[in-house]
Amino acid sequence: MKDGLQVSGLEVRRGGARALRGISLAVGSREVVALLGANGAGKTTTLRAISGLSPAWRGEIHFAGREITRIGPAAVVGAGIAHVPEGSRVWPEMTVMENLRLGAWAVRRKSGLTRRLDEILTLLPRLAERAGQLAGTLSGGERQMAAIGRALMAAPRMLLMDEPSLGLSPRVVDTVFDTIRAIRGEGVAVLLVEQNVVRALEIAERGYVLEGGRIVREGGGRELLEDPEVRQAYLGRAAG
Amino acid sequence: MQRPVSRRHLVWTGAAVVALAAAAPLLTANPYAARLAQLLFLNVVLASAWNLVGGFAGQISFGNASLFGVGAYATSLLWLAGIPPVLTMPAAALAAALYGAAWGWPCLRLRGPYFAIATIGVAEATRIVANHIEAAGGASGLTLPLEQDIGTVGLYALGAVLAVVAVLTCDLVRRSRLGLGLVALREDARAAAASGVNVAREQVKAFALAAALTGLGGAYYAQFTLYVVPEKVFGFDLSISLVLMVLVGGIGTVSGPVLGAVIYLILEQFVLASLADIHLAAFGALLIFIVLMEPRGLAPRLVQAISLIRRRFRRPEAGGPA
């Protein structure tokens, strides 16, 4: 697993309080890993710390055999980790194409960009239809696709996805999860934060459960899905 | 897909250069007209420079006078040391860029109103310090040699070149990777950072560029007024006039600062002539009106009006409306 992501003993403080109390996790190079937990458990903070947006107080983050703990968000993108932030956060006043171009900001070599763009527009055909449109005029699902496409423009080896299905209709959620499968098919690892626990564990090889800034449970996707405590806590019903 | 400079702006710039050249004999013959032209060029340079950071990155500076003053003083001191003033201009640009980068680097980490307040502090501190540097004339400033060597026509041409350079710089930056990053961080700084935009570095780059242009403006000012004094070149009035010009003209657009500079000059000269300092009040009233009615400034509306008029004129040829 040396070529994937390793987080060890990660602590993050927010205004003096410990938002993460020393978590360790790993994501293999072609794996989809789910990060579960209630609101405020520290899921988003974990993703933000990995991508360098929230400074790590203690602990280390390694990616592909290289330490990336304090190199800053721009360099993390350069190292091969792209972040799809919560609520998609596309730039509403910019066109879809401009949003995609911005995803490649940290890419120094511009030679493969046109091909990269073609691949992304093939993967996410709706974006091709909307290329010239302002991102603010897109539907929720299309926005999410634009945010995913933007992250993929950096040619990442790993994607951090924060609640990609939040606020989307069931049919659009299907499309989002199909897209995640397709992304894995291209050899990109995914660390997925999701409130849709069942969907997340169906797709994920493994999962971690966060509670109060600590990892309280980890295991295979199926295994966690059938875990009575997980079912009780996140699905509101016991197994059976 | 995108040209470095759009054809539309190239056409407008070409037309502007021809018009400026044609107007030169008229304006340089009359000393008052010559001064008006110099002030207009200066305002276009300063407002366009302000717009690079204030418009594209959305970081409103009330402290650009500190950069202007550094440029004006750099040129004045080197000039008094015997260097021809035009040759001092690269040094003025460099000094202002370095000063801008030096205080922009910490201050640009702040955003919105926090940045704006910090810029006021830096500019006021700069003014007070300049008042006490006796080697640079202290509070009484520097008087420059009257026998200028480039003449009225030379000053006119220099101003025209600086104005065109400033507007083209705005246009280039707007279309560049830098410009895209600036607009991205203006619209959503966190999303920009998540996409790998180095928010701090890109802002400092743009600010240093704006500072260099503002410093050139200061160097130009010193050459046509032949007198620099801290209360004027580091003054808060100057800083605030730039903000007003760009807000009235159209923030974040390439043509907005130019339009704002023209409107400001007209108001300043015509209201100033009759009612002393009341032009600032008149401009303030206009600003309130514009913020309420046209928050994006007058330039976008003007562009709309021009295209409407063009369509009107074309319609009969096209066979009339359907």
Coordinates of C-alpha atoms in Angstrom, one line a residue:
Chain A
M1 CA 0.0 0.0 0.0
K2 CA 3.1 2.2 -0.1
D3 CA 1.9 3.9 -3.3
G4 CA -1.5 5.0 -1.8
L5 CA -2.4 7.4 0.9
Q6 CA -1.4 6.9 4.6
V7 CA -2.6 9.1 7.3
S8 CA -1.1 8.5 10.8
G9 CA -1.9 10.2 14.1
L10 CA -3.6 13.2 12.4
E11 CA -4.8 15.9 14.8
V12 CA -6.5 19.1 13.7
R13 CA -7.5 21.9 16.0
R14 CA -10.3 24.4 15.3
G15 CA -10.2 27.4 17.5
G16 CA -8.5 25.5 20.3
A17 CA -10.8 22.5 20.2
R18 CA -9.6 19.3 18.8
A19 CA -11.6 18.5 15.7
L20 CA -9.6 15.4 14.9
R21 CA -8.0 13.5 17.8
G22 CA -5.4 11.5 16.1
I23 CA -6.8 9.4 13.3
S24 CA -5.0 6.9 11.1
L25 CA -6.3 5.6 7.9
A26 CA -5.0 4.3 4.5
V27 CA -6.4 4.2 1.0
G28 CA -4.8 1.9 -1.5
S29 CA -3.9 3.1 -5.0
R30 CA -7.0 1.8 -6.8
E31 CA -9.4 1.6 -3.8
V32 CA -12.7 3.3 -3.0
V33 CA -12.8 4.0 0.7
A34 CA -15.8 5.4 2.6
L35 CA -15.5 7.7 5.5
L36 CA -18.7 7.7 7.6
G37 CA -19.9 9.4 10.7
A38 CA -22.5 11.8 12.1
N39 CA -22.4 15.6 11.5
G40 CA -19.5 17.1 13.3
A41 CA -17.6 13.8 13.6
G42 CA -14.7 15.2 11.6
K43 CA -15.2 13.8 8.1
T44 CA -14.9 17.1 6.2
T45 CA -12.0 18.2 8.4
T46 CA -10.2 15.0 7.5
L47 CA -10.5 15.7 3.8
R48 CA -9.5 19.3 4.3
A49 CA -6.5 18.3 6.3
I50 CA -5.4 15.8 3.6
S51 CA -5.7 18.4 0.8
G52 CA -3.9 21.0 3.0
L53 CA -6.8 23.4 3.4
S54 CA -6.9 22.9 7.2
P55 CA -3.4 22.8 8.8
A56 CA -2.5 19.5 10.6
W57 CA -1.6 20.1 14.2
R58 CA 0.1 16.7 14.7
G59 CA 0.5 13.6 12.6
E60 CA 1.7 12.8 9.2
I61 CA 0.2 12.4 5.7
H62 CA 2.0 10.5 3.1
F63 CA 1.0 10.0 -0.5
A64 CA 2.8 7.8 -3.0
G65 CA 5.7 7.4 -0.7
R66 CA 6.1 11.2 -0.2
E67 CA 5.2 13.3 2.8
I68 CA 2.5 15.9 2.0
T69 CA 1.5 17.0 5.5
R70 CA 2.6 20.7 5.2
I71 CA 3.2 21.3 1.5
G72 CA 0.1 23.5 1.0
P73 CA -3.1 22.9 -1.1
A74 CA -1.6 23.8 -4.5
A75 CA 1.3 21.4 -4.0
V76 CA -1.1 18.6 -2.9
V77 CA -3.0 19.0 -6.1
G78 CA 0.3 18.8 -7.9
A79 CA 1.2 15.6 -5.9
G80 CA -1.9 13.9 -7.4
I81 CA -4.8 14.5 -4.9
A82 CA -7.8 16.5 -6.1
H83 CA -10.6 17.6 -3.8
V84 CA -14.3 17.8 -4.7
P85 CA -15.5 20.1 -1.9
E86 CA -18.9 19.8 -0.2
G87 CA -21.7 21.5 -2.0
S88 CA -19.7 21.2 -5.2
R89 CA -18.6 24.9 -5.1
V90 CA -18.3 25.6 -8.8
W91 CA -17.8 29.2 -9.8
P92 CA -21.3 30.4 -10.7
E93 CA -20.2 33.4 -12.7
M94 CA -17.8 31.4 -14.9
T95 CA -18.7 29.1 -17.7
V96 CA -18.4 25.3 -17.3
M97 CA -15.4 25.3 -19.6
E98 CA -13.7 28.0 -17.4
N99 CA -14.4 25.9 -14.4
L100 CA -12.8 22.9 -16.0
R101 CA -9.8 24.9 -17.1
L102 CA -9.3 26.1 -13.5
G103 CA -9.1 22.4 -12.4
A104 CA -5.9 22.1 -14.4
W105 CA -4.4 25.2 -12.7
A106 CA -1.8 23.3 -10.8
V107 CA -0.8 21.2 -13.8
R108 CA 2.5 22.4 -15.2
R109 CA 2.6 20.4 -18.3
K110 CA -0.1 21.6 -20.7
S111 CA 0.5 19.1 -23.5
G112 CA -2.0 16.5 -22.5
L113 CA -4.8 18.9 -21.5
T114 CA -6.9 18.8 -24.6
R115 CA -7.0 15.0 -24.5
R116 CA -7.7 15.1 -20.8
L117 CA -10.6 17.5 -21.5
D118 CA -12.0 15.2 -24.2
E119 CA -11.8 12.2 -21.8
I120 CA -13.7 14.1 -19.1
L121 CA -16.3 15.2 -21.5
T122 CA -16.8 11.6 -22.7
L123 CA -17.0 10.5 -19.0
L124 CA -19.4 13.3 -18.2
P125 CA -21.4 14.0 -21.4
R126 CA -23.7 16.5 -19.8
L127 CA -20.8 18.9 -19.4
A128 CA -20.1 18.9 -23.1
E129 CA -23.7 20.0 -23.7
R130 CA -23.3 22.8 -21.1
A131 CA -19.7 23.8 -21.8
G132 CA -20.4 27.4 -22.7
Q133 CA -23.1 28.0 -20.0
L134 CA -22.5 29.8 -16.8
A135 CA -22.0 27.2 -14.0
G136 CA -24.6 29.1 -11.9
T137 CA -27.3 28.1 -14.3
L138 CA -26.7 24.4 -14.0
S139 CA -28.9 22.0 -12.0
G140 CA -27.6 20.5 -8.8
G141 CA -26.6 17.3 -10.4
E142 CA -24.9 19.0 -13.3
R143 CA -23.0 21.2 -10.8
Q144 CA -21.7 18.1 -9.0
M145 CA -20.6 16.7 -12.4
A146 CA -18.8 20.0 -13.1
A147 CA -17.1 19.9 -9.8
I148 CA -16.0 16.3 -10.4
G149 CA -14.8 17.1 -13.9
R150 CA -12.9 20.1 -12.6
A151 CA -11.1 17.9 -10.1
L152 CA -10.3 15.3 -12.7
M153 CA -8.7 18.0 -14.9
A154 CA -5.7 17.9 -12.6
A155 CA -5.2 14.3 -13.7
P156 CA -5.3 13.1 -10.1
R157 CA -4.4 9.6 -8.8
M158 CA -6.8 10.1 -5.9
L159 CA -10.0 12.0 -5.5
L160 CA -11.4 13.3 -2.2
M161 CA -15.1 13.6 -2.5
D162 CA -17.2 15.4 0.1
E163 CA -20.9 14.4 0.1
P164 CA -21.2 14.2 -3.7
S165 CA -24.9 13.1 -3.4
L166 CA -26.0 15.7 -1.0
G167 CA -29.3 17.3 -2.0
L168 CA -29.6 15.4 -5.3
S169 CA -32.7 13.5 -6.5
P170 CA -32.4 9.6 -6.4
R171 CA -31.9 9.3 -10.1
V172 CA -29.1 11.9 -10.1
V173 CA -27.6 10.1 -7.1
D174 CA -27.4 7.0 -9.3
T175 CA -25.5 8.9 -12.0
V176 CA -23.1 10.2 -9.4
F177 CA -22.3 6.7 -8.1
D178 CA -22.0 5.4 -11.6
T179 CA -19.5 8.2 -12.2
I180 CA -17.5 7.2 -9.1
R181 CA -17.4 3.6 -10.4
A182 CA -16.1 4.9 -13.8
I183 CA -13.5 6.9 -12.0
R184 CA -12.3 3.9 -10.1
G185 CA -12.2 2.0 -13.5
E186 CA -9.7 4.6 -14.7
G187 CA -7.4 3.6 -11.8
V188 CA -8.1 6.7 -9.6
A189 CA -8.5 6.0 -5.9
V190 CA -11.4 7.7 -4.1
L191 CA -11.8 8.7 -0.4
L192 CA -15.6 9.2 -0.1
V193 CA -17.4 11.1 2.6
E194 CA -21.1 10.3 2.3
Q195 CA -24.3 10.6 4.4
N196 CA -25.8 8.0 2.1
V197 CA -24.3 5.1 4.1
V198 CA -25.8 2.2 2.2
R199 CA -24.8 3.6 -1.2
A200 CA -21.3 4.4 0.0
L201 CA -20.7 1.0 1.5
E202 CA -22.0 -0.8 -1.5
I203 CA -19.4 0.9 -3.7
A204 CA -16.5 1.0 -1.2
E205 CA -13.9 -1.8 -0.7
R206 CA -13.4 -0.6 2.9
G207 CA -14.8 2.0 5.2
Y208 CA -14.0 3.9 8.4
V209 CA -16.5 5.2 11.0
L210 CA -15.6 8.5 12.7
E211 CA -17.0 9.6 16.0
G212 CA -16.0 12.7 17.9
G213 CA -12.8 13.1 15.9
R214 CA -11.7 9.4 16.4
I215 CA -12.0 6.4 14.2
V216 CA -14.2 4.0 16.1
R217 CA -14.6 1.2 13.6
E218 CA -13.1 0.1 10.3
G219 CA -13.7 -2.8 8.0
G220 CA -14.7 -4.1 4.6
G221 CA -17.7 -2.3 2.9
R222 CA -20.0 -5.4 3.2
E223 CA -18.8 -6.1 6.7
L224 CA -19.7 -2.6 7.9
L225 CA -23.0 -2.6 6.1
E226 CA -24.0 -5.7 8.0
D227 CA -22.6 -4.5 11.3
P228 CA -25.5 -4.2 13.8
E229 CA -24.0 -1.1 15.5
V230 CA -23.4 0.7 12.2
R231 CA -27.0 -0.1 11.1
Q232 CA -28.3 1.1 14.4
A233 CA -26.4 4.3 14.4
Y234 CA -26.6 5.3 10.7
L235 CA -29.6 3.6 9.3
G236 CA -31.9 4.0 12.4
R237 CA -32.7 0.3 12.5
A238 CA -31.1 -2.9 13.7
A239 CA -29.9 -5.7 11.4
G240 CA -32.4 -8.3 10.5
Chain B
M1 CA -9.4 29.0 -28.3
Q2 CA -8.7 32.3 -26.7
R3 CA -6.4 34.9 -28.1
P4 CA -3.9 36.6 -25.8
V5 CA -5.6 39.9 -26.8
S6 CA -9.2 39.9 -28.1
R7 CA -9.8 41.3 -31.6
R8 CA -12.4 43.6 -30.2
H9 CA -10.0 45.2 -27.8
L10 CA -7.3 45.3 -30.4
V11 CA -9.6 47.3 -32.7
W12 CA -10.7 49.7 -29.9
T13 CA -7.1 50.2 -28.8
G14 CA -6.0 50.9 -32.4
A15 CA -8.8 53.4 -32.8
A16 CA -7.9 55.0 -29.5
V17 CA -4.2 55.3 -30.5
V18 CA -5.2 57.0 -33.8
A19 CA -7.6 59.3 -32.0
L20 CA -5.0 60.2 -29.5
A21 CA -2.4 61.0 -32.2
A22 CA -5.0 63.1 -34.1
A23 CA -5.9 65.0 -31.0
A24 CA -2.3 65.7 -30.1
P25 CA -1.8 69.0 -32.0
L26 CA -5.1 70.4 -30.6
L27 CA -4.3 69.5 -27.0
T28 CA -0.7 70.3 -26.8
A29 CA -1.2 73.8 -28.3
N30 CA -3.4 74.9 -25.4
P31 CA -1.7 74.5 -21.9
Y32 CA -5.0 73.8 -20.1
A33 CA -6.0 71.1 -22.7
A34 CA -2.5 69.7 -22.4
R35 CA -2.9 69.4 -18.6
L36 CA -6.3 67.8 -19.0
A37 CA -4.9 65.2 -21.3
Q38 CA -2.1 64.4 -18.9
L39 CA -4.5 64.0 -16.0
L40 CA -6.7 61.8 -18.1
F41 CA -3.9 59.5 -19.1
L42 CA -2.7 59.4 -15.4
N43 CA -6.2 58.5 -14.2
V44 CA -6.6 55.7 -16.8
V45 CA -3.2 54.2 -15.8
L46 CA -4.0 54.4 -12.0
A47 CA -7.6 53.2 -12.3
S48 CA -6.6 50.3 -14.6
A49 CA -3.9 49.3 -12.3
W50 CA -6.2 49.4 -9.3
N51 CA -8.7 47.2 -11.2
L52 CA -6.1 44.4 -11.6
V53 CA -6.4 43.6 -7.9
G54 CA -9.6 45.4 -6.9
G55 CA -11.6 44.3 -9.9
F56 CA -10.3 40.9 -10.8
A57 CA -9.3 39.5 -7.4
G58 CA -12.0 41.5 -5.5
Q59 CA -9.5 42.9 -3.0
I60 CA -10.4 46.6 -2.5
S61 CA -7.3 48.7 -1.8
F62 CA -7.6 52.2 -0.2
G63 CA -3.8 52.4 -0.1
N64 CA -2.6 52.7 -3.7
A65 CA -1.3 56.2 -3.0
S66 CA 1.5 54.5 -1.1
L67 CA 2.6 52.9 -4.4
F68 CA 2.0 56.0 -6.4
G69 CA 4.2 58.1 -4.0
V70 CA 7.0 55.6 -4.1
G71 CA 7.1 55.9 -7.9
A72 CA 6.9 59.7 -7.9
Y73 CA 9.7 60.0 -5.3
A74 CA 11.9 57.4 -7.0
T75 CA 11.8 59.3 -10.3
S76 CA 12.2 62.7 -8.5
L77 CA 15.2 61.7 -6.5
L78 CA 17.0 60.0 -9.4
W79 CA 16.1 63.0 -11.6
L80 CA 17.7 65.4 -9.0
A81 CA 20.7 63.1 -9.0
G82 CA 21.1 63.9 -12.7
I83 CA 19.4 61.0 -14.5
P84 CA 17.0 62.0 -17.3
P85 CA 13.5 61.5 -15.9
V86 CA 12.2 59.1 -18.6
L87 CA 15.2 56.8 -17.9
T88 CA 14.2 56.7 -14.2
M89 CA 10.8 55.2 -15.0
P90 CA 11.9 51.5 -14.9
A91 CA 13.4 52.2 -11.5
A92 CA 10.2 53.8 -10.3
A93 CA 8.2 50.8 -11.5
L94 CA 10.5 48.4 -9.8
A95 CA 10.6 50.4 -6.5
A96 CA 6.8 50.5 -6.4
A97 CA 6.5 46.8 -7.3
L98 CA 8.9 45.8 -4.5
Y99 CA 7.1 48.0 -2.0
G100 CA 3.8 46.7 -3.1
A101 CA 5.0 43.1 -2.8
A102 CA 6.5 43.8 0.6
W103 CA 3.3 45.0 2.2
G104 CA 0.9 43.1 -0.1
W105 CA 2.4 39.8 0.9
P106 CA 1.2 39.9 4.5
C107 CA -1.9 42.1 3.9
L108 CA -3.3 40.0 1.0
R109 CA -3.8 37.1 3.4
L110 CA -6.7 39.2 4.7
R111 CA -9.8 39.4 2.6
G112 CA -12.6 41.9 2.1
P113 CA -13.0 44.7 4.6
Y114 CA -10.0 43.4 6.6
F115 CA -7.7 43.9 3.7
A116 CA -9.3 47.3 2.9
I117 CA -8.6 48.6 6.4
A118 CA -5.1 47.2 6.4
T119 CA -4.4 49.1 3.1
I120 CA -5.5 52.4 4.8
G121 CA -3.1 51.8 7.7
V122 CA -0.2 51.1 5.4
A123 CA -0.8 54.1 3.2
E124 CA -1.2 56.5 6.1
A125 CA 1.9 55.2 7.8
T126 CA 3.8 55.6 4.5
R127 CA 2.6 59.2 4.2
I128 CA 3.6 60.0 7.8
V129 CA 7.0 58.5 7.4
A130 CA 7.6 60.3 4.1
N131 CA 6.8 63.6 5.8
H132 CA 9.8 63.0 8.1
I133 CA 12.4 61.8 5.6
E134 CA 14.5 65.0 5.4
A135 CA 16.7 63.5 2.6
A136 CA 13.6 63.4 0.4
G137 CA 12.6 67.0 1.3
G138 CA 10.4 66.0 4.3
A139 CA 7.0 67.6 4.5
S140 CA 7.8 70.4 2.0
G141 CA 8.6 67.9 -0.8
L142 CA 10.8 68.2 -3.8
T143 CA 10.8 70.8 -6.6
L144 CA 12.0 69.4 -9.8
P145 CA 14.0 71.2 -12.5
L146 CA 11.7 73.3 -14.7
E147 CA 13.7 72.8 -17.9
Q148 CA 12.0 69.5 -18.8
D149 CA 13.6 67.7 -21.6
I150 CA 10.7 65.9 -23.3
G151 CA 8.4 68.9 -23.8
T152 CA 4.6 69.1 -24.0
V153 CA 4.4 66.8 -27.0
G154 CA 6.7 64.3 -25.3
L155 CA 4.7 64.3 -22.1
Y156 CA 1.5 63.8 -24.1
A157 CA 3.0 60.9 -26.0
L158 CA 4.4 59.3 -22.9
G159 CA 1.0 59.5 -21.1
A160 CA -0.7 58.0 -24.1
V161 CA 1.7 55.1 -24.2
L162 CA 1.3 54.5 -20.5
A163 CA -2.5 54.6 -20.7
V164 CA -2.5 52.1 -23.6
V165 CA -0.1 49.8 -21.8
A166 CA -2.2 49.9 -18.7
V167 CA -5.4 49.0 -20.6
L168 CA -3.7 46.3 -22.6
T169 CA -2.2 44.9 -19.4
C170 CA -5.7 44.7 -17.9
D171 CA -7.0 42.9 -21.0
L172 CA -4.0 40.5 -21.1
V173 CA -4.4 39.6 -17.4
R174 CA -8.1 39.1 -17.7
R175 CA -7.5 36.4 -20.3
S176 CA -4.4 34.8 -18.7
R177 CA -4.0 32.0 -16.3
L178 CA -3.3 34.6 -13.7
G179 CA -6.6 36.4 -14.4
L180 CA -8.6 33.1 -14.3
G181 CA -7.1 32.3 -10.9
L182 CA -7.9 35.8 -9.6
V183 CA -11.5 35.7 -10.7
A184 CA -11.8 32.2 -9.2
L185 CA -10.5 33.3 -5.8
R186 CA -12.7 36.4 -5.9
E187 CA -15.8 34.2 -6.6
D188 CA -14.9 31.5 -4.1
A189 CA -11.5 31.6 -2.5
R190 CA -11.9 28.2 -0.8
A191 CA -12.8 26.5 -4.0
A192 CA -9.9 28.1 -5.7
A193 CA -7.5 26.8 -3.0
A194 CA -9.1 23.3 -3.3
S195 CA -8.4 23.4 -7.0
G196 CA -4.8 24.1 -6.4
V197 CA -4.7 27.9 -7.0
N198 CA -2.0 29.3 -4.9
V199 CA -4.2 32.0 -3.5
A200 CA -1.5 34.0 -1.7
R201 CA 1.0 33.9 -4.5
E202 CA -1.3 34.8 -7.3
Q203 CA -2.6 37.8 -5.4
V204 CA 0.9 39.1 -4.7
K205 CA 1.8 38.7 -8.4
A206 CA -1.2 40.7 -9.5
F207 CA -0.6 43.3 -6.7
A208 CA 3.1 43.7 -7.7
L209 CA 2.0 44.2 -11.3
A210 CA -0.6 46.8 -10.3
A211 CA 2.1 48.5 -8.1
A212 CA 4.5 48.7 -11.0
L213 CA 1.9 50.4 -13.1
T214 CA 0.9 52.7 -10.3
G215 CA 4.6 53.6 -9.7
L216 CA 4.9 54.4 -13.4
G217 CA 1.9 56.7 -12.9
G218 CA 3.7 58.4 -10.1
A219 CA 6.8 58.8 -12.2
Y220 CA 4.7 60.4 -15.0
Y221 CA 3.0 62.7 -12.4
A222 CA 6.3 63.9 -11.2
Q223 CA 7.3 64.8 -14.7
F224 CA 4.3 67.0 -15.5
T225 CA 3.7 68.6 -12.2
L226 CA 7.5 69.1 -11.4
Y227 CA 6.6 69.1 -7.7
V228 CA 6.1 66.1 -5.3
V229 CA 5.0 66.5 -1.7
P230 CA 3.9 63.7 0.7
E231 CA 0.4 65.1 1.4
K232 CA -0.4 65.0 -2.3
V233 CA 1.4 61.9 -3.7
F234 CA 0.8 59.7 -0.6
G235 CA -2.6 61.3 0.1
F236 CA -5.8 59.4 1.0
D237 CA -7.7 61.6 -1.5
L238 CA -5.7 60.0 -4.3
S239 CA -6.3 56.4 -3.1
I240 CA -10.0 57.0 -2.7
S241 CA -10.4 58.7 -6.1
L242 CA -9.2 55.5 -7.8
V243 CA -11.8 53.4 -6.0
L244 CA -14.5 55.9 -7.1
M245 CA -13.4 55.9 -10.7
V246 CA -13.5 52.1 -11.0
L247 CA -16.8 51.7 -9.2
V248 CA -18.5 54.3 -11.4
G249 CA -16.9 53.0 -14.6
G250 CA -17.4 49.3 -14.0
I251 CA -15.4 47.1 -11.6
G252 CA -13.7 44.0 -13.0
T253 CA -14.1 45.1 -16.6
V254 CA -11.4 46.3 -19.0
S255 CA -13.2 49.4 -20.2
G256 CA -14.7 50.4 -16.8
P257 CA -11.6 52.1 -15.4
V258 CA -11.2 54.1 -18.7
L259 CA -14.8 55.3 -18.6
G260 CA -14.6 56.1 -14.9
A261 CA -11.4 58.1 -15.4
V262 CA -13.1 60.2 -18.1
I263 CA -16.2 60.8 -15.9
Y264 CA -14.1 61.7 -12.9
L265 CA -12.0 64.1 -14.8
I266 CA -15.1 65.9 -16.3
L267 CA -16.7 66.2 -12.9
E268 CA -13.5 67.3 -11.2
Q269 CA -12.7 70.0 -13.8
F270 CA -16.2 71.3 -14.4
V271 CA -17.5 71.3 -10.9
L272 CA -14.1 72.3 -9.5
A273 CA -14.0 75.3 -11.7
S274 CA -17.2 76.7 -10.2
L275 CA -17.5 75.2 -6.7
A276 CA -14.1 74.5 -5.3
D277 CA -13.9 71.0 -3.6
I278 CA -17.5 70.1 -4.1
H279 CA -16.6 67.7 -6.9
L280 CA -16.0 65.0 -4.4
A281 CA -19.5 65.5 -3.1
A282 CA -20.9 65.4 -6.6
F283 CA -18.9 62.3 -7.3
G284 CA -20.1 60.7 -4.1
A285 CA -23.7 61.4 -5.1
L286 CA -23.1 59.9 -8.5
L287 CA -21.5 56.9 -6.8
I288 CA -24.6 56.3 -4.5
F289 CA -26.8 56.6 -7.6
I290 CA -24.7 54.0 -9.5
V291 CA -24.4 51.6 -6.6
L292 CA -28.2 51.6 -6.3
M293 CA -29.1 51.6 -9.9
E294 CA -26.1 50.0 -11.7
P295 CA -24.0 48.0 -9.2
R296 CA -21.8 46.8 -12.0
G297 CA -20.9 50.3 -13.1
L298 CA -21.6 52.2 -16.3
A299 CA -19.4 50.4 -18.7
P300 CA -21.5 47.2 -19.1
R301 CA -24.6 49.4 -19.7
L302 CA -22.7 51.5 -22.3
V303 CA -21.6 48.4 -24.2
Q304 CA -25.2 47.2 -24.2
A305 CA -26.4 50.6 -25.5
I306 CA -23.8 50.6 -28.2
S307 CA -24.8 47.2 -29.5
L308 CA -28.5 48.2 -29.3
I309 CA -27.8 51.3 -31.5
R310 CA -25.8 49.2 -33.9
R311 CA -28.6 46.8 -34.2
R312 CA -31.1 49.6 -34.9
F313 CA -29.0 50.9 -37.7
R314 CA -28.5 47.5 -39.2
R315 CA -32.2 46.5 -39.1
P316 CA -33.4 48.3 -42.3
E317 CA -30.7 46.6 -44.4
A318 CA -31.6 43.3 -42.9
G319 CA -35.2 43.7 -44.0
G320 CA -36.8 45.1 -40.8
P321 CA -38.0 43.3 -37.7
A322 CA -40.0 40.2 -38.1

